[in-house]
N, C-alpha and C. Protein backbone atom coordinates (compact mmCIF):
# COMPACT_ATOMS: atom_id res chain seq x y z
N UNK A 1 -0.63 -125.61 -285.31
CA UNK A 1 0.32 -124.57 -285.66
C UNK A 1 0.65 -124.66 -287.14
N UNK A 2 1.13 -123.56 -287.69
CA UNK A 2 1.47 -123.51 -289.11
C UNK A 2 2.95 -123.86 -289.30
N UNK A 3 3.23 -124.46 -290.43
CA UNK A 3 4.62 -124.76 -290.77
C UNK A 3 5.24 -123.54 -291.44
N UNK A 4 6.51 -123.35 -291.23
CA UNK A 4 7.23 -122.28 -291.93
C UNK A 4 8.20 -122.94 -292.91
N UNK A 5 8.82 -122.12 -293.74
CA UNK A 5 9.77 -122.66 -294.71
C UNK A 5 10.98 -123.28 -294.03
N UNK A 6 11.19 -123.00 -292.75
CA UNK A 6 12.30 -123.58 -292.01
C UNK A 6 12.02 -125.02 -291.62
N UNK A 7 10.74 -125.44 -291.65
CA UNK A 7 10.37 -126.76 -291.18
C UNK A 7 10.49 -127.86 -292.22
N UNK A 8 10.44 -127.52 -293.49
CA UNK A 8 10.50 -128.54 -294.52
C UNK A 8 11.00 -127.93 -295.82
N UNK A 9 11.33 -128.81 -296.76
CA UNK A 9 11.85 -128.38 -298.04
C UNK A 9 10.95 -128.89 -299.15
N UNK A 10 10.49 -128.00 -299.99
CA UNK A 10 9.74 -128.38 -301.18
C UNK A 10 10.77 -128.66 -302.26
N UNK A 11 10.64 -129.76 -302.97
CA UNK A 11 11.67 -130.08 -303.95
C UNK A 11 11.11 -130.95 -305.07
N UNK A 12 11.87 -131.02 -306.11
CA UNK A 12 11.51 -131.85 -307.26
C UNK A 12 12.20 -133.20 -307.21
N UNK A 13 12.63 -133.60 -306.05
CA UNK A 13 13.29 -134.90 -305.91
C UNK A 13 12.24 -135.98 -306.11
N UNK A 14 12.53 -136.98 -306.95
CA UNK A 14 11.52 -137.99 -307.28
C UNK A 14 11.25 -138.94 -306.13
N UNK A 15 10.30 -138.61 -305.29
CA UNK A 15 9.99 -139.45 -304.13
C UNK A 15 8.82 -140.40 -304.40
N UNK A 16 8.31 -140.38 -305.63
CA UNK A 16 7.17 -141.22 -305.95
C UNK A 16 7.57 -142.55 -306.59
N UNK A 17 8.85 -142.83 -306.67
CA UNK A 17 9.32 -144.07 -307.28
C UNK A 17 9.04 -145.22 -306.33
N UNK A 18 8.30 -146.20 -306.80
CA UNK A 18 7.96 -147.34 -305.96
C UNK A 18 9.23 -148.08 -305.56
N UNK A 19 9.44 -148.23 -304.28
CA UNK A 19 10.59 -148.96 -303.78
C UNK A 19 11.84 -148.13 -303.64
N UNK A 20 11.76 -146.82 -303.89
CA UNK A 20 12.94 -145.97 -303.78
C UNK A 20 13.16 -145.49 -302.37
N UNK A 21 14.41 -145.10 -302.08
CA UNK A 21 14.77 -144.53 -300.78
C UNK A 21 15.29 -143.12 -301.01
N UNK A 22 15.04 -142.23 -300.06
CA UNK A 22 15.57 -140.87 -300.12
C UNK A 22 16.29 -140.59 -298.81
N UNK A 23 17.54 -140.12 -298.92
CA UNK A 23 18.30 -139.70 -297.76
C UNK A 23 18.55 -138.20 -297.90
N UNK A 24 18.25 -137.44 -296.85
CA UNK A 24 18.51 -136.01 -296.84
C UNK A 24 19.37 -135.71 -295.61
N UNK A 25 20.51 -135.06 -295.84
CA UNK A 25 21.45 -134.78 -294.76
C UNK A 25 20.93 -133.68 -293.84
N UNK A 26 21.59 -133.52 -292.72
CA UNK A 26 21.38 -132.34 -291.88
C UNK A 26 21.91 -131.13 -292.63
N UNK A 27 21.53 -129.93 -292.23
CA UNK A 27 22.10 -128.73 -292.87
C UNK A 27 23.62 -128.73 -292.76
N UNK A 28 24.27 -128.31 -293.83
CA UNK A 28 25.73 -128.32 -293.92
C UNK A 28 26.31 -126.91 -293.73
N UNK A 29 27.58 -126.84 -293.43
CA UNK A 29 28.29 -125.57 -293.42
C UNK A 29 28.56 -125.16 -294.87
N UNK A 30 28.89 -123.89 -295.06
CA UNK A 30 29.28 -123.44 -296.39
C UNK A 30 30.52 -124.23 -296.82
N UNK A 31 30.53 -124.69 -298.07
CA UNK A 31 31.68 -125.46 -298.55
C UNK A 31 31.70 -125.47 -300.07
N UNK A 32 32.87 -125.76 -300.62
CA UNK A 32 33.03 -125.95 -302.05
C UNK A 32 33.28 -127.42 -302.28
N UNK A 33 32.61 -127.97 -303.30
CA UNK A 33 32.90 -129.35 -303.67
C UNK A 33 33.49 -129.34 -305.07
N UNK A 34 34.40 -130.27 -305.30
CA UNK A 34 35.04 -130.39 -306.60
C UNK A 34 35.47 -131.84 -306.80
N UNK A 35 34.84 -132.52 -307.74
CA UNK A 35 35.17 -133.91 -308.02
C UNK A 35 33.92 -134.73 -308.24
N UNK A 36 34.06 -136.04 -308.16
CA UNK A 36 32.94 -136.95 -308.33
C UNK A 36 32.34 -137.28 -306.96
N UNK A 37 31.03 -137.37 -306.92
CA UNK A 37 30.32 -137.73 -305.70
C UNK A 37 30.08 -139.24 -305.75
N UNK A 38 30.22 -139.90 -304.61
CA UNK A 38 30.12 -141.36 -304.57
C UNK A 38 29.18 -141.82 -303.47
N UNK A 39 28.45 -142.87 -303.77
CA UNK A 39 27.64 -143.56 -302.76
C UNK A 39 28.05 -145.02 -302.78
N UNK A 40 28.39 -145.57 -301.63
CA UNK A 40 28.69 -146.99 -301.50
C UNK A 40 27.62 -147.61 -300.62
N UNK A 41 26.90 -148.55 -301.17
CA UNK A 41 25.81 -149.17 -300.42
C UNK A 41 25.97 -150.67 -300.30
N UNK A 42 25.81 -151.17 -299.08
CA UNK A 42 25.79 -152.61 -298.86
C UNK A 42 24.36 -153.08 -299.07
N UNK A 43 24.17 -153.87 -300.10
CA UNK A 43 22.83 -154.20 -300.57
C UNK A 43 22.67 -155.71 -300.70
N UNK A 44 21.49 -156.15 -300.27
CA UNK A 44 21.10 -157.56 -300.40
C UNK A 44 19.97 -157.64 -301.42
N UNK A 45 20.08 -158.59 -302.35
CA UNK A 45 19.03 -158.82 -303.35
C UNK A 45 18.46 -160.22 -303.18
N UNK A 46 17.25 -160.41 -303.64
CA UNK A 46 16.63 -161.73 -303.64
C UNK A 46 16.66 -162.36 -305.04
N UNK A 47 17.26 -161.65 -306.01
CA UNK A 47 17.32 -162.10 -307.41
C UNK A 47 18.77 -162.05 -307.88
N UNK A 48 19.09 -162.75 -308.98
CA UNK A 48 20.48 -162.75 -309.44
C UNK A 48 20.93 -161.49 -310.18
N UNK A 49 20.00 -160.59 -310.50
CA UNK A 49 20.36 -159.38 -311.22
C UNK A 49 19.24 -158.35 -311.11
N UNK A 50 19.62 -157.08 -311.07
CA UNK A 50 18.66 -155.98 -311.12
C UNK A 50 19.43 -154.72 -311.53
N UNK A 51 18.71 -153.68 -311.85
CA UNK A 51 19.31 -152.39 -312.17
C UNK A 51 18.90 -151.39 -311.10
N UNK A 52 19.86 -150.57 -310.65
CA UNK A 52 19.60 -149.56 -309.63
C UNK A 52 20.22 -148.24 -310.06
N UNK A 53 19.61 -147.14 -309.61
CA UNK A 53 20.12 -145.81 -309.89
C UNK A 53 20.27 -145.03 -308.59
N UNK A 54 21.27 -144.16 -308.56
CA UNK A 54 21.46 -143.23 -307.44
C UNK A 54 21.55 -141.84 -308.04
N UNK A 55 20.83 -140.89 -307.43
CA UNK A 55 20.80 -139.50 -307.87
C UNK A 55 21.25 -138.62 -306.71
N UNK A 56 22.05 -137.61 -307.00
CA UNK A 56 22.57 -136.69 -305.99
C UNK A 56 22.03 -135.28 -306.26
N UNK A 57 21.60 -134.59 -305.19
CA UNK A 57 21.06 -133.23 -305.29
C UNK A 57 21.59 -132.36 -304.16
N UNK A 58 21.62 -131.07 -304.40
CA UNK A 58 21.77 -130.10 -303.34
C UNK A 58 20.39 -129.52 -303.10
N UNK A 59 20.00 -129.41 -301.84
CA UNK A 59 18.75 -128.72 -301.50
C UNK A 59 19.16 -127.43 -300.79
N UNK A 60 18.84 -126.31 -301.41
CA UNK A 60 19.18 -125.02 -300.82
C UNK A 60 18.21 -124.69 -299.69
N UNK A 61 18.58 -123.74 -298.86
CA UNK A 61 17.73 -123.34 -297.73
C UNK A 61 16.34 -122.92 -298.22
N UNK A 62 16.27 -122.33 -299.42
CA UNK A 62 15.00 -121.88 -300.00
C UNK A 62 14.10 -123.05 -300.43
N UNK A 63 14.68 -124.26 -300.51
CA UNK A 63 13.94 -125.42 -300.99
C UNK A 63 14.25 -125.75 -302.43
N UNK A 64 14.92 -124.86 -303.14
CA UNK A 64 15.32 -125.11 -304.53
C UNK A 64 16.28 -126.29 -304.58
N UNK A 65 16.12 -127.16 -305.57
CA UNK A 65 17.02 -128.30 -305.70
C UNK A 65 17.93 -128.11 -306.91
N UNK A 66 19.14 -128.61 -306.77
CA UNK A 66 20.12 -128.56 -307.84
C UNK A 66 20.62 -129.98 -308.08
N UNK A 67 20.45 -130.47 -309.30
CA UNK A 67 20.93 -131.79 -309.67
C UNK A 67 22.45 -131.78 -309.71
N UNK A 68 23.09 -132.74 -309.04
CA UNK A 68 24.54 -132.81 -308.99
C UNK A 68 25.11 -133.95 -309.82
N UNK A 69 24.34 -134.97 -310.05
CA UNK A 69 24.83 -136.11 -310.82
C UNK A 69 24.09 -137.38 -310.46
N UNK A 70 24.40 -138.44 -311.20
CA UNK A 70 23.75 -139.73 -310.96
C UNK A 70 24.62 -140.85 -311.50
N UNK A 71 24.24 -142.07 -311.15
CA UNK A 71 24.91 -143.26 -311.67
C UNK A 71 23.91 -144.41 -311.66
N UNK A 72 24.15 -145.35 -312.54
CA UNK A 72 23.29 -146.53 -312.68
C UNK A 72 24.18 -147.76 -312.70
N UNK A 73 23.73 -148.81 -312.00
CA UNK A 73 24.48 -150.07 -311.97
C UNK A 73 23.54 -151.22 -312.29
N UNK A 74 24.02 -152.10 -313.15
CA UNK A 74 23.39 -153.42 -313.33
C UNK A 74 24.14 -154.34 -312.40
N UNK A 75 23.44 -155.00 -311.49
CA UNK A 75 24.07 -155.76 -310.41
C UNK A 75 25.11 -156.76 -310.91
N UNK A 76 24.88 -157.40 -312.01
CA UNK A 76 25.84 -158.40 -312.51
C UNK A 76 27.18 -157.78 -312.90
N UNK A 77 27.22 -156.46 -313.08
CA UNK A 77 28.46 -155.76 -313.42
C UNK A 77 28.97 -154.90 -312.26
N UNK A 78 28.62 -155.26 -311.03
CA UNK A 78 29.00 -154.46 -309.86
C UNK A 78 30.50 -154.44 -309.62
N UNK A 79 31.21 -155.47 -310.03
CA UNK A 79 32.65 -155.54 -309.81
C UNK A 79 33.45 -155.06 -311.01
N UNK A 80 32.90 -155.26 -312.20
CA UNK A 80 33.63 -154.91 -313.42
C UNK A 80 32.65 -154.82 -314.59
N UNK A 81 32.88 -153.84 -315.45
CA UNK A 81 32.07 -153.75 -316.67
C UNK A 81 32.56 -154.74 -317.72
N UNK A 82 33.70 -155.36 -317.47
CA UNK A 82 34.32 -156.29 -318.41
C UNK A 82 33.68 -157.68 -318.37
N UNK A 83 33.25 -158.10 -317.17
CA UNK A 83 32.68 -159.46 -317.08
C UNK A 83 31.51 -159.47 -316.09
N UNK A 84 30.51 -160.23 -316.47
CA UNK A 84 29.31 -160.34 -315.64
C UNK A 84 29.50 -161.40 -314.57
N UNK A 85 28.96 -161.11 -313.37
CA UNK A 85 28.95 -162.08 -312.28
C UNK A 85 27.59 -161.94 -311.59
N UNK A 86 26.74 -162.94 -311.77
CA UNK A 86 25.42 -162.87 -311.17
C UNK A 86 25.52 -162.82 -309.64
N UNK A 87 24.53 -162.22 -309.03
CA UNK A 87 24.46 -162.08 -307.58
C UNK A 87 23.93 -163.38 -306.98
N UNK A 88 24.50 -163.77 -305.85
CA UNK A 88 23.92 -164.89 -305.10
C UNK A 88 22.82 -164.30 -304.24
N UNK A 89 21.56 -164.67 -304.47
CA UNK A 89 20.46 -164.11 -303.67
C UNK A 89 20.73 -164.27 -302.17
N UNK A 90 20.35 -163.24 -301.42
CA UNK A 90 20.50 -163.13 -299.96
C UNK A 90 21.93 -162.80 -299.53
N UNK A 91 22.86 -162.66 -300.49
CA UNK A 91 24.23 -162.26 -300.17
C UNK A 91 24.31 -160.73 -300.16
N UNK A 92 25.05 -160.18 -299.20
CA UNK A 92 25.20 -158.73 -299.11
C UNK A 92 26.47 -158.33 -299.84
N UNK A 93 26.33 -157.43 -300.80
CA UNK A 93 27.45 -156.97 -301.61
C UNK A 93 27.55 -155.44 -301.56
N UNK A 94 28.77 -154.94 -301.76
CA UNK A 94 28.99 -153.50 -301.85
C UNK A 94 28.79 -153.07 -303.29
N UNK A 95 27.95 -152.06 -303.49
CA UNK A 95 27.72 -151.46 -304.80
C UNK A 95 28.20 -150.02 -304.70
N UNK A 96 29.08 -149.62 -305.62
CA UNK A 96 29.64 -148.28 -305.59
C UNK A 96 29.14 -147.47 -306.79
N UNK A 97 28.40 -146.43 -306.49
CA UNK A 97 27.84 -145.53 -307.48
C UNK A 97 28.67 -144.25 -307.46
N UNK A 98 29.03 -143.75 -308.63
CA UNK A 98 29.89 -142.55 -308.69
C UNK A 98 29.48 -141.71 -309.89
N UNK A 99 29.35 -140.41 -309.68
CA UNK A 99 29.02 -139.55 -310.81
C UNK A 99 30.12 -139.68 -311.85
N UNK A 100 29.72 -139.68 -313.11
CA UNK A 100 30.67 -139.94 -314.19
C UNK A 100 31.44 -138.70 -314.63
N UNK A 101 31.15 -137.58 -314.04
CA UNK A 101 31.86 -136.36 -314.38
C UNK A 101 32.15 -135.56 -313.11
N UNK A 102 32.99 -134.57 -313.26
CA UNK A 102 33.40 -133.76 -312.11
C UNK A 102 32.36 -132.69 -311.83
N UNK A 103 31.98 -132.56 -310.58
CA UNK A 103 31.05 -131.53 -310.13
C UNK A 103 31.85 -130.45 -309.40
N UNK A 104 31.59 -129.21 -309.73
CA UNK A 104 32.21 -128.09 -309.03
C UNK A 104 31.09 -127.16 -308.59
N UNK A 105 30.95 -127.00 -307.28
CA UNK A 105 29.80 -126.25 -306.78
C UNK A 105 30.10 -125.66 -305.41
N UNK A 106 29.61 -124.46 -305.17
CA UNK A 106 29.71 -123.83 -303.85
C UNK A 106 28.37 -124.05 -303.14
N UNK A 107 28.42 -124.69 -301.99
CA UNK A 107 27.23 -124.91 -301.18
C UNK A 107 27.10 -123.76 -300.19
N UNK A 108 25.93 -123.17 -300.13
CA UNK A 108 25.67 -122.15 -299.12
C UNK A 108 25.46 -122.81 -297.76
N UNK A 109 25.67 -122.04 -296.71
CA UNK A 109 25.39 -122.54 -295.36
C UNK A 109 23.92 -122.96 -295.30
N UNK A 110 23.65 -124.06 -294.67
CA UNK A 110 22.32 -124.65 -294.48
C UNK A 110 21.82 -125.45 -295.68
N UNK A 111 22.62 -125.56 -296.76
CA UNK A 111 22.24 -126.48 -297.84
C UNK A 111 22.32 -127.90 -297.30
N UNK A 112 21.63 -128.79 -297.98
CA UNK A 112 21.63 -130.21 -297.62
C UNK A 112 21.98 -131.02 -298.85
N UNK A 113 22.45 -132.23 -298.63
CA UNK A 113 22.67 -133.18 -299.71
C UNK A 113 21.51 -134.17 -299.67
N UNK A 114 20.95 -134.45 -300.83
CA UNK A 114 19.91 -135.48 -300.93
C UNK A 114 20.41 -136.56 -301.88
N UNK A 115 20.17 -137.80 -301.51
CA UNK A 115 20.55 -138.95 -302.32
C UNK A 115 19.32 -139.83 -302.47
N UNK A 116 18.97 -140.17 -303.71
CA UNK A 116 17.88 -141.11 -303.93
C UNK A 116 18.47 -142.40 -304.48
N UNK A 117 17.95 -143.51 -304.01
CA UNK A 117 18.35 -144.84 -304.46
C UNK A 117 17.06 -145.50 -304.94
N UNK A 118 17.06 -145.91 -306.19
CA UNK A 118 15.80 -146.41 -306.74
C UNK A 118 16.02 -147.46 -307.81
N UNK A 119 14.98 -148.26 -308.08
CA UNK A 119 15.10 -149.21 -309.18
C UNK A 119 15.18 -148.45 -310.50
N UNK A 120 15.92 -149.00 -311.44
CA UNK A 120 16.04 -148.38 -312.75
C UNK A 120 15.04 -149.07 -313.68
N UNK A 121 14.03 -148.33 -314.07
CA UNK A 121 12.98 -148.88 -314.93
C UNK A 121 12.52 -147.77 -315.86
N UNK A 122 13.27 -147.56 -316.91
CA UNK A 122 13.01 -146.44 -317.81
C UNK A 122 12.82 -146.96 -319.24
N UNK A 123 12.02 -146.27 -319.98
CA UNK A 123 11.83 -146.63 -321.39
C UNK A 123 13.08 -146.34 -322.21
N UNK A 124 14.05 -145.63 -321.63
CA UNK A 124 15.26 -145.25 -322.35
C UNK A 124 16.43 -146.21 -322.16
N UNK A 125 16.26 -147.21 -321.31
CA UNK A 125 17.33 -148.19 -321.10
C UNK A 125 16.76 -149.60 -321.25
N UNK A 126 17.66 -150.54 -321.48
CA UNK A 126 17.27 -151.93 -321.67
C UNK A 126 16.56 -152.46 -320.42
N UNK A 127 15.44 -153.13 -320.61
CA UNK A 127 14.64 -153.68 -319.51
C UNK A 127 15.34 -154.90 -318.91
N UNK A 128 15.45 -154.92 -317.59
CA UNK A 128 16.02 -156.06 -316.88
C UNK A 128 14.89 -156.72 -316.10
N UNK A 129 14.62 -157.99 -316.41
CA UNK A 129 13.53 -158.71 -315.75
C UNK A 129 14.02 -159.51 -314.54
N UNK A 130 15.27 -159.34 -314.13
CA UNK A 130 15.81 -159.86 -312.87
C UNK A 130 15.99 -161.37 -312.83
N UNK A 131 15.93 -162.06 -313.96
CA UNK A 131 16.03 -163.53 -313.94
C UNK A 131 17.47 -164.02 -313.91
N UNK A 132 18.41 -163.17 -314.34
CA UNK A 132 19.80 -163.60 -314.43
C UNK A 132 20.14 -164.15 -315.79
N UNK A 133 19.17 -164.20 -316.69
CA UNK A 133 19.42 -164.68 -318.05
C UNK A 133 19.97 -163.58 -318.93
N UNK A 134 20.03 -163.86 -320.22
CA UNK A 134 20.48 -162.88 -321.21
C UNK A 134 19.44 -161.77 -321.25
N UNK A 135 19.81 -160.59 -320.77
CA UNK A 135 18.85 -159.49 -320.63
C UNK A 135 18.23 -159.11 -321.97
N UNK A 136 18.99 -159.21 -323.04
CA UNK A 136 18.46 -158.83 -324.35
C UNK A 136 17.43 -159.83 -324.86
N UNK A 137 17.36 -161.03 -324.25
CA UNK A 137 16.39 -162.04 -324.68
C UNK A 137 15.26 -162.25 -323.67
N UNK A 138 15.35 -161.63 -322.50
CA UNK A 138 14.33 -161.81 -321.47
C UNK A 138 13.00 -161.19 -321.91
N UNK A 139 11.92 -161.79 -321.41
CA UNK A 139 10.58 -161.27 -321.65
C UNK A 139 9.82 -161.24 -320.34
N UNK A 140 8.58 -160.78 -320.38
CA UNK A 140 7.75 -160.75 -319.17
C UNK A 140 7.62 -162.13 -318.53
N UNK A 141 7.69 -163.18 -319.33
CA UNK A 141 7.58 -164.54 -318.79
C UNK A 141 8.74 -164.87 -317.84
N UNK A 142 9.86 -164.20 -318.03
CA UNK A 142 11.04 -164.44 -317.19
C UNK A 142 11.05 -163.56 -315.94
N UNK A 143 10.14 -162.63 -315.86
CA UNK A 143 10.19 -161.57 -314.84
C UNK A 143 10.08 -162.11 -313.41
N UNK A 144 10.91 -161.50 -312.54
CA UNK A 144 10.86 -161.76 -311.11
C UNK A 144 10.80 -160.41 -310.41
N UNK A 145 10.19 -160.37 -309.25
CA UNK A 145 10.14 -159.14 -308.46
C UNK A 145 11.43 -159.03 -307.65
N UNK A 146 12.15 -157.93 -307.84
CA UNK A 146 13.40 -157.73 -307.11
C UNK A 146 13.11 -157.03 -305.78
N UNK A 147 13.64 -157.58 -304.71
CA UNK A 147 13.59 -156.95 -303.40
C UNK A 147 15.01 -156.50 -303.06
N UNK A 148 15.15 -155.23 -302.77
CA UNK A 148 16.45 -154.63 -302.51
C UNK A 148 16.47 -154.15 -301.06
N UNK A 149 17.47 -154.61 -300.31
CA UNK A 149 17.59 -154.21 -298.91
C UNK A 149 18.94 -153.53 -298.71
N UNK A 150 18.90 -152.28 -298.26
CA UNK A 150 20.12 -151.50 -298.01
C UNK A 150 20.50 -151.62 -296.54
N UNK A 151 21.77 -151.91 -296.27
CA UNK A 151 22.28 -152.02 -294.92
C UNK A 151 23.14 -150.81 -294.57
N UNK A 152 23.07 -150.40 -293.31
CA UNK A 152 23.98 -149.38 -292.79
C UNK A 152 24.20 -149.67 -291.32
N UNK A 153 25.40 -150.16 -291.01
CA UNK A 153 25.74 -150.54 -289.64
C UNK A 153 27.26 -150.54 -289.52
N UNK A 154 27.77 -150.89 -288.34
CA UNK A 154 29.22 -150.99 -288.17
C UNK A 154 29.78 -152.08 -289.08
N UNK A 155 29.04 -153.15 -289.25
CA UNK A 155 29.49 -154.25 -290.10
C UNK A 155 29.35 -153.92 -291.59
N UNK A 156 28.32 -153.17 -291.92
CA UNK A 156 28.04 -152.79 -293.32
C UNK A 156 27.92 -151.26 -293.41
N UNK A 157 29.05 -150.57 -293.43
CA UNK A 157 29.05 -149.10 -293.38
C UNK A 157 28.80 -148.44 -294.75
N UNK A 158 27.55 -148.41 -295.17
CA UNK A 158 27.21 -147.69 -296.39
C UNK A 158 27.62 -146.23 -296.21
N UNK A 159 27.95 -145.55 -297.30
CA UNK A 159 28.51 -144.21 -297.16
C UNK A 159 28.18 -143.31 -298.34
N UNK A 160 28.34 -142.01 -298.12
CA UNK A 160 28.30 -141.00 -299.15
C UNK A 160 29.63 -140.26 -299.07
N UNK A 161 30.34 -140.17 -300.19
CA UNK A 161 31.62 -139.48 -300.22
C UNK A 161 31.46 -138.22 -301.08
N UNK A 162 31.69 -137.07 -300.43
CA UNK A 162 31.55 -135.77 -301.10
C UNK A 162 32.94 -135.14 -301.17
N UNK A 163 33.40 -134.78 -302.37
CA UNK A 163 34.76 -134.22 -302.52
C UNK A 163 34.82 -132.74 -302.12
N UNK A 164 35.08 -132.48 -300.85
CA UNK A 164 35.12 -131.12 -300.34
C UNK A 164 36.49 -130.52 -300.61
N UNK A 165 36.50 -129.35 -301.23
CA UNK A 165 37.74 -128.65 -301.52
C UNK A 165 38.33 -128.08 -300.24
N UNK A 166 39.62 -128.20 -300.06
CA UNK A 166 40.27 -127.71 -298.84
C UNK A 166 40.81 -126.30 -299.02
N UNK A 167 40.67 -125.74 -300.20
CA UNK A 167 41.17 -124.38 -300.44
C UNK A 167 40.12 -123.34 -300.18
């Protein structure tokens, strides 16, 4: 049988990132959002530090995607940007990603929310080799492979918080 546009969504969401995860919601009711979008993830690492990014999108019924915002976290600064605290490998910690600006958008009926969680490895930001050392002095010799495990359960309730307007 042939697929119709109702069966899937064509989008520009970056699904080719090695080690990334993509979450796409069920179709939503019409709604207005106003505020910052947040993702809280319970994450286990095997290294003392890594960089992660979360991206938020609206997927319209037509398949068109709309970028809503993003955030990036260096694991050692998960609790505060003021002081670094390396991660204890195999420990599960809450990481809270939040768009840095206010989003105001009307979602049409049947739109979906998409969230991507991926390693941050860009030529535009400082390279993190995951060793837990001084990132500005790290080199390939210090490099470790980071394994990131996301939990979602009653004990570890990872979440997406969308600021829905009540008016």
